[in-house]
PDB file of C-alpha atoms and ligand atoms in Angstrom:
ATOM      1  CA  MET A1453     172.529 145.367 119.671  1.00 71.00           C
ATOM      2  CA  THR A1454     175.353 144.524 117.305  1.00 87.00           C
ATOM      3  CA  ILE A1455     175.480 140.920 116.240  1.00 94.00           C
ATOM      4  CA  LYS A1456     179.039 139.711 115.754  1.00 95.00           C
ATOM      5  CA  PRO A1457     179.404 137.258 112.872  1.00 96.00           C
ATOM      6  CA  LEU A1458     180.058 133.636 113.748  1.00 97.00           C
ATOM      7  CA  ARG A1459     183.388 132.331 112.414  1.00 96.00           C
ATOM      8  CA  LYS A1460     184.682 129.796 114.925  1.00 97.00           C
ATOM      9  CA  ALA A1461     183.510 126.371 115.961  1.00 97.00           C
ATOM     10  CA  VAL A1462     184.625 124.034 118.705  1.00 98.00           C
ATOM     11  CA  PHE A1463     184.383 120.273 118.128  1.00 97.00           C
ATOM     12  CA  PRO A1464     184.824 118.390 121.395  1.00 96.00           C
ATOM     13  CA  VAL A1465     186.379 115.044 120.452  1.00 93.00           C
ATOM     14  CA  ALA A1466     187.876 114.081 123.794  1.00 84.00           C
ATOM     15  CA  GLY A1467     185.032 111.808 124.904  1.00 80.00           C
ATOM     16  CA  LEU A1468     185.817 108.265 125.921  1.00 79.00           C
ATOM     17  CA  GLY A1469     183.024 106.689 123.882  1.00 80.00           C
ATOM     18  CA  THR A1470     182.028 104.316 126.679  1.00 84.00           C
ATOM     19  CA  ARG A1471     178.539 103.877 125.207  1.00 85.00           C
ATOM     20  CA  PHE A1472     180.199 102.354 122.147  1.00 86.00           C
ATOM     21  CA  LEU A1473     182.574  99.794 123.579  1.00 89.00           C
ATOM     22  CA  PRO A1474     184.283  97.629 122.413  1.00 89.00           C
ATOM     23  CA  ALA A1475     184.548  99.530 119.071  1.00 84.00           C
ATOM     24  CA  THR A1476     185.941 102.596 120.845  1.00 83.00           C
ATOM     25  CA  LYS A1477     188.807 100.590 122.364  1.00 85.00           C
ATOM     26  CA  SER A1478     190.609 100.828 119.049  1.00 83.00           C
ATOM     27  CA  MET A1479     188.928 103.769 117.372  1.00 84.00           C
ATOM     28  CA  PRO A1480     187.810 107.236 118.503  1.00 88.00           C
ATOM     29  CA  LYS A1481     184.004 107.355 118.309  1.00 89.00           C
ATOM     30  CA  GLU A1482     184.148 110.393 116.026  1.00 92.00           C
ATOM     31  CA  MET A1483     185.813 108.181 113.415  1.00 92.00           C
ATOM     32  CA  LEU A1484     182.934 105.708 113.290  1.00 93.00           C
ATOM     33  CA  THR A1485     181.611 105.852 109.756  1.00 96.00           C
ATOM     34  CA  VAL A1486     178.048 106.350 108.676  1.00 97.00           C
ATOM     35  CA  VAL A1487     177.900 104.719 105.235  1.00 97.00           C
ATOM     36  CA  ASP A1488     181.279 106.002 104.034  1.00 95.00           C
ATOM     37  CA  LYS A1489     182.208 109.080 106.066  1.00 95.00           C
ATOM     38  CA  PRO A1490     183.340 109.453 109.659  1.00 95.00           C
ATOM     39  CA  LEU A1491     181.041 111.281 112.050  1.00 96.00           C
ATOM     40  CA  ILE A1492     183.568 114.072 112.514  1.00 95.00           C
ATOM     41  CA  GLN A1493     183.466 114.809 108.802  1.00 95.00           C
ATOM     42  CA  TYR A1494     179.681 115.219 108.821  1.00 97.00           C
ATOM     43  CA  ALA A1495     180.035 117.678 111.708  1.00 97.00           C
ATOM     44  CA  VAL A1496     182.863 119.657 110.084  1.00 96.00           C
ATOM     45  CA  GLU A1497     180.934 119.884 106.805  1.00 96.00           C
ATOM     46  CA  GLU A1498     177.824 120.999 108.658  1.00 97.00           C
ATOM     47  CA  GLY A1499     179.853 123.742 110.363  1.00 97.00           C
ATOM     48  CA  ALA A1500     181.408 124.825 107.065  1.00 96.00           C
ATOM     49  CA  GLY A1501     177.906 125.032 105.573  1.00 96.00           C
ATOM     50  CA  GLY A1502     177.097 127.522 108.327  1.00 96.00           C
ATOM     51  CA  GLY A1503     180.092 129.708 107.384  1.00 96.00           C
ATOM     52  CA  ILE A1504     182.596 128.439 109.959  1.00 95.00           C
ATOM     53  CA  GLU A1505     186.190 129.293 109.008  1.00 94.00           C
ATOM     54  CA  GLN A1506     188.091 128.452 112.163  1.00 95.00           C
ATOM     55  CA  ILE A1507     187.926 124.868 113.346  1.00 95.00           C
ATOM     56  CA  ILE A1508     188.986 124.031 116.883  1.00 96.00           C
ATOM     57  CA  PHE A1509     189.236 120.385 117.927  1.00 95.00           C
ATOM     58  CA  VAL A1510     189.395 119.613 121.636  1.00 95.00           C
ATOM     59  CA  THR A1511     191.112 116.255 121.821  1.00 93.00           C
ATOM     60  CA  GLY A1512     191.725 114.043 124.811  1.00 86.00           C
ATOM     61  CA  ARG A1513     194.434 111.914 126.301  1.00 70.00           C
ATOM     62  CA  GLY A1514     195.304 108.943 124.171  1.00 63.00           C
ATOM     63  CA  LYS A1515     193.303 110.182 121.199  1.00 59.00           C
ATOM     64  CA  VAL A1516     195.371 109.964 118.074  1.00 52.00           C
ATOM     65  CA  ARG A1517     195.213 113.359 116.468  1.00 54.00           C
ATOM     66  CA  SER A1518     196.425 112.042 113.133  1.00 53.00           C
ATOM     67  CA  ARG A1519     193.389 109.754 112.929  1.00 56.00           C
ATOM     68  CA  ILE A1520     191.186 112.807 112.905  1.00 58.00           C
ATOM     69  CA  ILE A1521     193.284 115.099 110.738  1.00 56.00           C
ATOM     70  CA  SER A1522     194.320 112.475 108.222  1.00 53.00           C
ATOM     71  CA  THR A1523     192.113 109.542 107.424  1.00 48.00           C
ATOM     72  CA  SER A1524     194.553 107.684 105.214  1.00 49.00           C
ATOM     73  CA  PRO A1525     197.997 106.228 105.902  1.00 52.00           C
ATOM     74  CA  THR A1526     200.923 108.164 104.430  1.00 57.00           C
ATOM     75  CA  SER A1527     201.764 105.340 102.033  1.00 58.00           C
ATOM     76  CA  SER A1528     198.464 105.620 100.188  1.00 65.00           C
ATOM     77  CA  ARG A1529     198.272 109.419 100.039  1.00 65.00           C
ATOM     78  CA  ALA A1530     200.043 109.848  96.704  1.00 70.00           C
ATOM     79  CA  THR A1531     197.702 107.320  95.092  1.00 70.00           C
ATOM     80  CA  MET A1532     194.664 108.979  96.654  1.00 67.00           C
ATOM     81  CA  ARG A1533     195.828 112.393  95.460  1.00 70.00           C
ATOM     82  CA  ALA A1534     196.466 111.073  91.940  1.00 74.00           C
ATOM     83  CA  ARG A1535     192.929 109.694  91.854  1.00 73.00           C
ATOM     84  CA  GLY A1536     191.489 112.991  93.084  1.00 68.00           C
ATOM     85  CA  LYS A1537     190.185 111.500  96.348  1.00 68.00           C
ATOM     86  CA  SER A1538     189.908 113.331  99.658  1.00 65.00           C
ATOM     87  CA  LEU A1539     192.781 112.811 102.052  1.00 62.00           C
ATOM     88  CA  THR A1540     191.364 114.202 105.264  1.00 70.00           C
ATOM     89  CA  VAL A1541     188.047 115.146 106.793  1.00 72.00           C
ATOM     90  CA  LEU A1542     188.965 118.787 106.174  1.00 75.00           C
ATOM     91  CA  ASP A1543     189.556 118.571 102.445  1.00 70.00           C
ATOM     92  CA  GLY A1544     187.511 120.938 100.338  1.00 69.00           C
ATOM     93  CA  ILE A1545     186.476 123.043 103.310  1.00 72.00           C
ATOM     94  CA  ARG A1546     187.196 126.754 103.221  1.00 71.00           C
ATOM     95  CA  GLN A1547     189.133 127.610 106.336  1.00 72.00           C
ATOM     96  CA  LYS A1548     190.973 130.537 107.774  1.00 71.00           C
ATOM     97  CA  PRO A1549     194.706 130.170 107.120  1.00 73.00           C
ATOM     98  CA  GLY A1550     196.236 128.397 110.084  1.00 68.00           C
ATOM     99  CA  SER A1551     193.098 126.455 110.851  1.00 79.00           C
ATOM    100  CA  PRO A1552     192.448 123.870 112.269  1.00 86.00           C
ATOM    101  CA  VAL A1553     193.694 124.262 115.785  1.00 91.00           C
ATOM    102  CA  TYR A1554     194.007 121.428 118.286  1.00 92.00           C
ATOM    103  CA  VAL A1555     193.756 121.939 121.986  1.00 94.00           C
ATOM    104  CA  ARG A1556     194.122 119.240 124.614  1.00 93.00           C
ATOM    105  CA  GLN A1557     191.756 118.448 127.429  1.00 92.00           C
ATOM    106  CA  GLN A1558     194.151 116.838 129.873  1.00 89.00           C
ATOM    107  CA  GLU A1559     191.486 115.165 131.980  1.00 90.00           C
ATOM    108  CA  PRO A1560     187.918 114.069 131.130  1.00 89.00           C
ATOM    109  CA  LEU A1561     186.169 116.549 133.433  1.00 94.00           C
ATOM    110  CA  GLY A1562     183.046 117.083 131.311  1.00 95.00           C
ATOM    111  CA  LEU A1563     181.747 118.910 128.247  1.00 96.00           C
ATOM    112  CA  GLY A1564     181.887 122.324 129.949  1.00 98.00           C
ATOM    113  CA  HIS A1565     185.541 121.797 130.743  1.00 97.00           C
ATOM    114  CA  ALA A1566     186.279 120.596 127.189  1.00 97.00           C
ATOM    115  CA  VAL A1567     184.749 123.766 125.733  1.00 98.00           C
ATOM    116  CA  TRP A1568     186.639 125.919 128.236  1.00 98.00           C
ATOM    117  CA  CYS A1569     189.907 124.359 127.008  1.00 97.00           C
ATOM    118  CA  ALA A1570     189.322 126.283 123.738  1.00 97.00           C
ATOM    119  CA  ARG A1571     188.983 129.677 125.474  1.00 97.00           C
ATOM    120  CA  ASP A1572     192.253 131.209 124.207  1.00 97.00           C
ATOM    121  CA  ILE A1573     191.469 130.361 120.579  1.00 96.00           C
ATOM    122  CA  VAL A1574     187.856 131.495 120.846  1.00 97.00           C
ATOM    123  CA  GLY A1575     188.918 134.807 122.410  1.00 97.00           C
ATOM    124  CA  ASP A1576     186.293 137.535 122.435  1.00 97.00           C
ATOM    125  CA  GLU A1577     184.050 136.209 119.675  1.00 97.00           C
ATOM    126  CA  PRO A1578     180.840 134.243 119.461  1.00 98.00           C
ATOM    127  CA  PHE A1579     181.508 130.587 118.743  1.00 98.00           C
ATOM    128  CA  ALA A1580     179.670 127.421 117.833  1.00 98.00           C
ATOM    129  CA  VAL A1581     179.947 124.035 119.507  1.00 98.00           C
ATOM    130  CA  LEU A1582     179.079 120.890 117.551  1.00 98.00           C
ATOM    131  CA  LEU A1583     178.999 117.462 119.166  1.00 97.00           C
ATOM    132  CA  PRO A1584     179.934 115.062 116.352  1.00 97.00           C
ATOM    133  CA  ASP A1585     178.104 112.040 117.749  1.00 95.00           C
ATOM    134  CA  GLU A1586     174.851 113.854 117.038  1.00 97.00           C
ATOM    135  CA  LEU A1587     174.406 113.481 113.276  1.00 98.00           C
ATOM    136  CA  MET A1588     172.059 116.045 111.757  1.00 98.00           C
ATOM    137  CA  VAL A1589     170.628 115.542 108.303  1.00 97.00           C
ATOM    138  CA  GLY A1590     168.770 118.383 106.631  1.00 96.00           C
ATOM    139  CA  LYS A1591     168.841 120.883 103.811  1.00 95.00           C
ATOM    140  CA  PRO A1592     170.206 123.371 104.598  1.00 97.00           C
ATOM    141  CA  GLY A1593     172.220 121.827 107.425  1.00 97.00           C
ATOM    142  CA  PHE A1594     171.500 122.449 111.089  1.00 98.00           C
ATOM    143  CA  MET A1595     174.310 124.996 111.550  1.00 98.00           C
ATOM    144  CA  LYS A1596     173.273 127.018 108.524  1.00 98.00           C
ATOM    145  CA  GLN A1597     169.660 127.136 109.716  1.00 98.00           C
ATOM    146  CA  MET A1598     170.813 128.096 113.197  1.00 98.00           C
ATOM    147  CA  VAL A1599     173.212 130.800 111.955  1.00 98.00           C
ATOM    148  CA  GLU A1600     170.356 132.400 110.000  1.00 97.00           C
ATOM    149  CA  ALA A1601     168.315 132.520 113.197  1.00 97.00           C
ATOM    150  CA  TYR A1602     171.318 133.844 115.168  1.00 98.00           C
ATOM    151  CA  ASN A1603     171.841 136.636 112.626  1.00 97.00           C
ATOM    152  CA  LYS A1604     168.333 137.861 113.484  1.00 96.00           C
ATOM    153  CA  VAL A1605     168.266 137.550 117.281  1.00 97.00           C
ATOM    154  CA  GLY A1606     171.954 137.480 118.319  1.00 97.00           C
ATOM    155  CA  GLY A1607     173.014 136.361 121.775  1.00 98.00           C
ATOM    156  CA  ASN A1608     172.965 132.651 122.413  1.00 98.00           C
ATOM    157  CA  VAL A1609     171.092 130.173 120.223  1.00 98.00           C
ATOM    158  CA  ILE A1610     171.068 126.455 120.976  1.00 98.00           C
ATOM    159  CA  GLY A1611     169.390 123.496 119.303  1.00 98.00           C
ATOM    160  CA  ALA A1612     165.999 122.518 120.740  1.00 98.00           C
ATOM    161  CA  LEU A1613     164.364 119.242 119.743  1.00 97.00           C
ATOM    162  CA  GLU A1614     161.472 117.320 121.248  1.00 96.00           C
ATOM    163  CA  VAL A1615     162.093 113.882 122.714  1.00 96.00           C
ATOM    164  CA  ALA A1616     159.837 111.351 124.440  1.00 95.00           C
ATOM    165  CA  ASP A1617     159.185 111.719 128.191  1.00 94.00           C
ATOM    166  CA  SER A1618     161.243 108.591 128.808  1.00 95.00           C
ATOM    167  CA  GLU A1619     164.329 110.249 127.267  1.00 94.00           C
ATOM    168  CA  THR A1620     164.510 113.588 129.090  1.00 97.00           C
ATOM    169  CA  ASP A1621     166.864 112.348 131.817  1.00 96.00           C
ATOM    170  CA  LYS A1622     169.578 111.664 129.206  1.00 94.00           C
ATOM    171  CA  TYR A1623     169.994 115.241 127.973  1.00 96.00           C
ATOM    172  CA  GLY A1624     170.241 118.941 128.709  1.00 98.00           C
ATOM    173  CA  ILE A1625     166.649 120.244 128.872  1.00 98.00           C
ATOM    174  CA  ILE A1626     165.193 123.658 128.047  1.00 98.00           C
ATOM    175  CA  SER A1627     162.503 125.410 130.053  1.00 98.00           C
ATOM    176  CA  PRO A1628     160.640 127.161 127.232  1.00 98.00           C
ATOM    177  CA  GLY A1629     159.151 130.669 127.175  1.00 98.00           C
ATOM    178  CA  ALA A1630     157.476 132.348 124.193  1.00 97.00           C
ATOM    179  CA  THR A1631     157.786 130.700 120.794  1.00 96.00           C
ATOM    180  CA  ASP A1632     158.100 132.502 117.458  1.00 96.00           C
ATOM    181  CA  GLY A1633     158.294 130.093 114.532  1.00 96.00           C
ATOM    182  CA  ARG A1634     161.344 127.883 115.060  1.00 97.00           C
ATOM    183  CA  LEU A1635     162.710 130.082 117.869  1.00 98.00           C
ATOM    184  CA  THR A1636     161.784 129.549 121.512  1.00 98.00           C
ATOM    185  CA  GLU A1637     162.870 131.761 124.387  1.00 98.00           C
ATOM    186  CA  VAL A1638     164.914 129.866 126.948  1.00 98.00           C
ATOM    187  CA  THR A1639     163.921 130.681 130.538  1.00 98.00           C
ATOM    188  CA  ALA A1640     166.010 128.029 132.299  1.00 98.00           C
ATOM    189  CA  LEU A1641     168.253 125.059 131.535  1.00 98.00           C
ATOM    190  CA  ILE A1642     168.839 121.858 133.423  1.00 98.00           C
ATOM    191  CA  GLU A1643     171.276 119.050 132.689  1.00 98.00           C
ATOM    192  CA  LYS A1644     169.843 115.530 132.890  1.00 97.00           C
ATOM    193  CA  PRO A1645     166.853 116.174 135.162  1.00 98.00           C
ATOM    194  CA  ALA A1646     165.788 113.192 137.285  1.00 96.00           C
ATOM    195  CA  LYS A1647     162.901 111.185 135.800  1.00 94.00           C
ATOM    196  CA  GLY A1648     159.568 112.899 136.339  1.00 93.00           C
ATOM    197  CA  THR A1649     161.097 116.322 137.091  1.00 96.00           C
ATOM    198  CA  SER A1650     161.825 117.609 133.584  1.00 97.00           C
ATOM    199  CA  PRO A1651     160.378 121.068 132.845  1.00 97.00           C
ATOM    200  CA  SER A1652     159.687 120.092 129.213  1.00 97.00           C
ATOM    201  CA  ASN A1653     160.480 117.647 126.418  1.00 97.00           C
ATOM    202  CA  LEU A1654     162.809 120.069 124.653  1.00 98.00           C
ATOM    203  CA  MET A1655     166.326 118.661 124.669  1.00 98.00           C
ATOM    204  CA  ILE A1656     169.600 120.243 123.571  1.00 98.00           C
ATOM    205  CA  PRO A1657     170.891 118.187 120.624  1.00 97.00           C
ATOM    206  CA  GLY A1658     174.557 119.156 120.771  1.00 97.00           C
ATOM    207  CA  ARG A1659     174.419 122.327 118.653  1.00 98.00           C
ATOM    208  CA  TYR A1660     175.241 125.683 120.222  1.00 98.00           C
ATOM    209  CA  ILE A1661     176.043 129.274 119.219  1.00 98.00           C
ATOM    210  CA  LEU A1662     177.366 130.986 122.323  1.00 98.00           C
ATOM    211  CA  GLN A1663     178.755 134.318 123.404  1.00 98.00           C
ATOM    212  CA  PRO A1664     182.319 134.326 124.784  1.00 98.00           C
ATOM    213  CA  GLU A1665     181.100 135.348 128.264  1.00 97.00           C
ATOM    214  CA  VAL A1666     180.223 131.695 128.868  1.00 98.00           C
ATOM    215  CA  MET A1667     183.977 131.003 129.024  1.00 98.00           C
ATOM    216  CA  ARG A1668     184.329 133.331 132.046  1.00 97.00           C
ATOM    217  CA  ILE A1669     181.507 131.444 133.752  1.00 97.00           C
ATOM    218  CA  LEU A1670     183.030 128.052 132.909  1.00 97.00           C
ATOM    219  CA  GLU A1671     186.224 129.205 134.598  1.00 95.00           C
ATOM    220  CA  GLY A1672     184.583 128.840 138.008  1.00 93.00           C
ATOM    221  CA  GLN A1673     181.894 126.312 137.142  1.00 93.00           C
ATOM    222  CA  GLU A1674     181.333 123.683 139.827  1.00 93.00           C
ATOM    223  CA  LYS A1675     180.738 120.047 138.960  1.00 93.00           C
ATOM    224  CA  GLY A1676     177.120 119.200 138.143  1.00 95.00           C
ATOM    225  CA  ALA A1677     175.239 116.156 136.855  1.00 96.00           C
ATOM    226  CA  GLY A1678     177.379 113.000 136.803  1.00 94.00           C
ATOM    227  CA  GLY A1679     180.140 114.813 138.722  1.00 95.00           C
ATOM    228  CA  GLU A1680     181.172 116.623 135.511  1.00 95.00           C
ATOM    229  CA  ILE A1681     181.615 120.293 134.660  1.00 97.00           C
ATOM    230  CA  GLN A1682     178.513 120.850 132.536  1.00 98.00           C
ATOM    231  CA  LEU A1683     178.189 123.338 129.680  1.00 98.00           C
ATOM    232  CA  THR A1684     174.441 123.459 130.384  1.00 98.00           C
ATOM    233  CA  ASP A1685     175.030 124.793 133.934  1.00 98.00           C
ATOM    234  CA  ALA A1686     177.302 127.578 132.663  1.00 98.00           C
ATOM    235  CA  MET A1687     174.886 128.536 129.859  1.00 98.00           C
ATOM    236  CA  ALA A1688     172.045 128.725 132.373  1.00 98.00           C
ATOM    237  CA  GLN A1689     173.810 131.629 134.058  1.00 97.00           C
ATOM    238  CA  LEU A1690     173.710 133.729 130.875  1.00 97.00           C
ATOM    239  CA  ILE A1691     169.902 133.684 130.821  1.00 98.00           C
ATOM    240  CA  GLY A1692     168.544 137.088 131.758  1.00 96.00           C
ATOM    241  CA  ASN A1693     171.820 138.851 130.915  1.00 95.00           C
ATOM    242  CA  GLN A1694     171.917 138.037 127.199  1.00 97.00           C
ATOM    243  CA  PRO A1695     169.288 136.961 124.653  1.00 97.00           C
ATOM    244  CA  PHE A1696     168.908 133.172 124.830  1.00 98.00           C
ATOM    245  CA  HIS A1697     166.891 131.129 122.343  1.00 98.00           C
ATOM    246  CA  GLY A1698     166.323 127.526 121.390  1.00 98.00           C
ATOM    247  CA  PHE A1699     166.146 126.735 117.679  1.00 98.00           C
ATOM    248  CA  THR A1700     164.155 123.818 116.299  1.00 97.00           C
ATOM    249  CA  PHE A1701     165.908 122.339 113.303  1.00 95.00           C
ATOM    250  CA  ASP A1702     164.011 121.306 110.199  1.00 94.00           C
ATOM    251  CA  GLY A1703     165.609 117.918 109.571  1.00 96.00           C
ATOM    252  CA  GLN A1704     166.473 114.603 111.125  1.00 97.00           C
ATOM    253  CA  ARG A1705     168.641 113.881 114.155  1.00 97.00           C
ATOM    254  CA  TYR A1706     170.487 110.628 114.818  1.00 97.00           C
ATOM    255  CA  ASP A1707     172.184 109.969 118.153  1.00 95.00           C
ATOM    256  CA  CYS A1708     175.218 108.093 116.854  1.00 95.00           C
ATOM    257  CA  GLY A1709     176.745 107.804 120.331  1.00 90.00           C
ATOM    258  CA  ASP A1710     174.058 105.196 120.865  1.00 90.00           C
ATOM    259  CA  LYS A1711     174.240 101.822 119.099  1.00 93.00           C
ATOM    260  CA  ALA A1712     170.611 101.782 117.914  1.00 95.00           C
ATOM    261  CA  GLY A1713     170.798 105.429 116.771  1.00 95.00           C
ATOM    262  CA  TYR A1714     173.995 104.684 114.862  1.00 96.00           C
ATOM    263  CA  ILE A1715     172.411 101.755 113.005  1.00 97.00           C
ATOM    264  CA  GLN A1716     169.365 103.908 112.206  1.00 97.00           C
ATOM    265  CA  ALA A1717     171.625 106.604 110.743  1.00 98.00           C
ATOM    266  CA  ASN A1718     173.446 104.086 108.568  1.00 98.00           C
ATOM    267  CA  LEU A1719     170.210 102.595 107.327  1.00 97.00           C
ATOM    268  CA  ALA A1720     168.493 105.918 106.622  1.00 98.00           C
ATOM    269  CA  LEU A1721     171.491 107.432 104.852  1.00 98.00           C
ATOM    270  CA  ALA A1722     172.142 104.271 102.849  1.00 98.00           C
ATOM    271  CA  LEU A1723     168.508 104.091 101.705  1.00 98.00           C
ATOM    272  CA  ALA A1724     168.696 107.732 100.596  1.00 97.00           C
ATOM    273  CA  ARG A1725     171.670 107.080  98.314  1.00 97.00           C
ATOM    274  CA  ASP A1726     171.266 106.567  94.587  1.00 97.00           C
ATOM    275  CA  ASP A1727     174.179 104.130  94.336  1.00 97.00           C
ATOM    276  CA  ILE A1728     173.577 101.667  97.164  1.00 98.00           C
ATOM    277  CA  GLY A1729     169.992 102.603  98.139  1.00 98.00           C
ATOM    278  CA  PRO A1730     168.175 100.089  95.895  1.00 98.00           C
ATOM    279  CA  VAL A1731     170.348  97.148  96.987  1.00 98.00           C
ATOM    280  CA  VAL A1732     169.992  97.991 100.677  1.00 97.00           C
ATOM    281  CA  ARG A1733     166.225  98.498 100.339  1.00 97.00           C
ATOM    282  CA  ALA A1734     165.772  95.098  98.661  1.00 97.00           C
ATOM    283  CA  PHE A1735     167.888  93.438 101.348  1.00 97.00           C
ATOM    284  CA  ALA A1736     165.993  95.170 104.195  1.00 95.00           C
ATOM    285  CA  LYS A1737     162.712  93.951 102.698  1.00 96.00           C
ATOM    286  CA  THR A1738     163.834  90.303 102.613  1.00 96.00           C
ATOM    287  CA  LEU A1739     165.295  90.623 106.095  1.00 95.00           C
ATOM    288  CA  LEU A1740     161.979  91.862 107.462  1.00 93.00           C
ATOM    289  CA  GLY A1741     160.082  89.181 105.581  1.00 88.00           C
TER     290      GLY A1741
HETATM  291  C1  G1P B 929     175.771 116.294 126.276  1.00 74.37           C
HETATM  292  C2  G1P B 929     175.230 117.550 126.921  1.00 74.37           C
HETATM  293  C3  G1P B 929     173.699 117.524 126.925  1.00 74.37           C
HETATM  294  C4  G1P B 929     173.192 117.327 125.521  1.00 74.37           C
HETATM  295  C5  G1P B 929     173.815 116.069 124.902  1.00 74.37           C
HETATM  296  C6  G1P B 929     173.442 115.930 123.449  1.00 74.37           C
HETATM  297  O1  G1P B 929     175.489 115.189 127.102  1.00 74.37           O
HETATM  298  O2  G1P B 929     175.720 117.655 128.243  1.00 74.37           O
HETATM  299  O3  G1P B 929     173.198 118.717 127.460  1.00 74.37           O
HETATM  300  O4  G1P B 929     171.786 117.253 125.511  1.00 74.37           O
HETATM  301  O5  G1P B 929     175.247 116.093 124.980  1.00 74.37           O
HETATM  302  O6  G1P B 929     173.893 114.710 122.936  1.00 74.37           O
HETATM  303  P1  G1P B 929     176.293 113.790 127.009  1.00 74.37           P
HETATM  304  O7  G1P B 929     175.718 113.074 125.831  1.00 74.37           O
HETATM  305  O8  G1P B 929     177.724 114.125 126.827  1.00 74.37           O
HETATM  306  O9  G1P B 929     176.003 113.084 128.297  1.00 74.37           O
END
């Protein structure tokens, strides 16, 4: 089996951010900042750490592309440049010439459909998908750890993290086979199983390395959970035809699409900083009495 190197990553940023209203009325959820960086920047940096050269954003209707490509108004750019500050979330990231690419998901038909919108740019290569509202903190980053695993086993490798029983109906869930270190064979996948029916506690935390064949499957994919075209349902059809593994990341996950998860991320990352950590820690202590 030849393992094709991973170079491309798809960042679906077309979501409506309904779990984060009213903030998302005026701001795309990917631009919510954790301490001092937008979520999309964490995701792009994580991808770059895993060797990604070609960045593909799938944007949605009414999403302002310039907010994602350029985080500062034109008027302040010269000043920023003069002070050696970053202008966009992509600054300092090694990319293939011509990257990034933007594609448009015309209608919010689901994650599977969003990924499929990138099919022409992905072409006949393996590709990663990173969901920016899942913030992953670890050294090395999630993508780098996952790429190392992919370079050994090839095929499809997706994130696999344990959650509480009460949470399994919120996510894509893995039916696990044999486990070897951080890799687990995937025997089946189900999107948002009804409470009490989940085959395991292993959820898919929005990190994927997939073979291009999944795009052909997505082409004819019927609507699934929540009436949406689900990536999980299309991936499930690759099992048995291609190697398919779950990878358990050594690090911390924060669900920043959720208000409590977002606050936790801000607190944890602030406390870990040398500059503001001590002040925030002292404040948190008084707050908690
Ligand atoms: C999506 C995926 C799901 C995955 C989750 C991770 O769900 O469909 O399989 O576990 O992201 O955050 P969504 O959060 O869009 O409902």
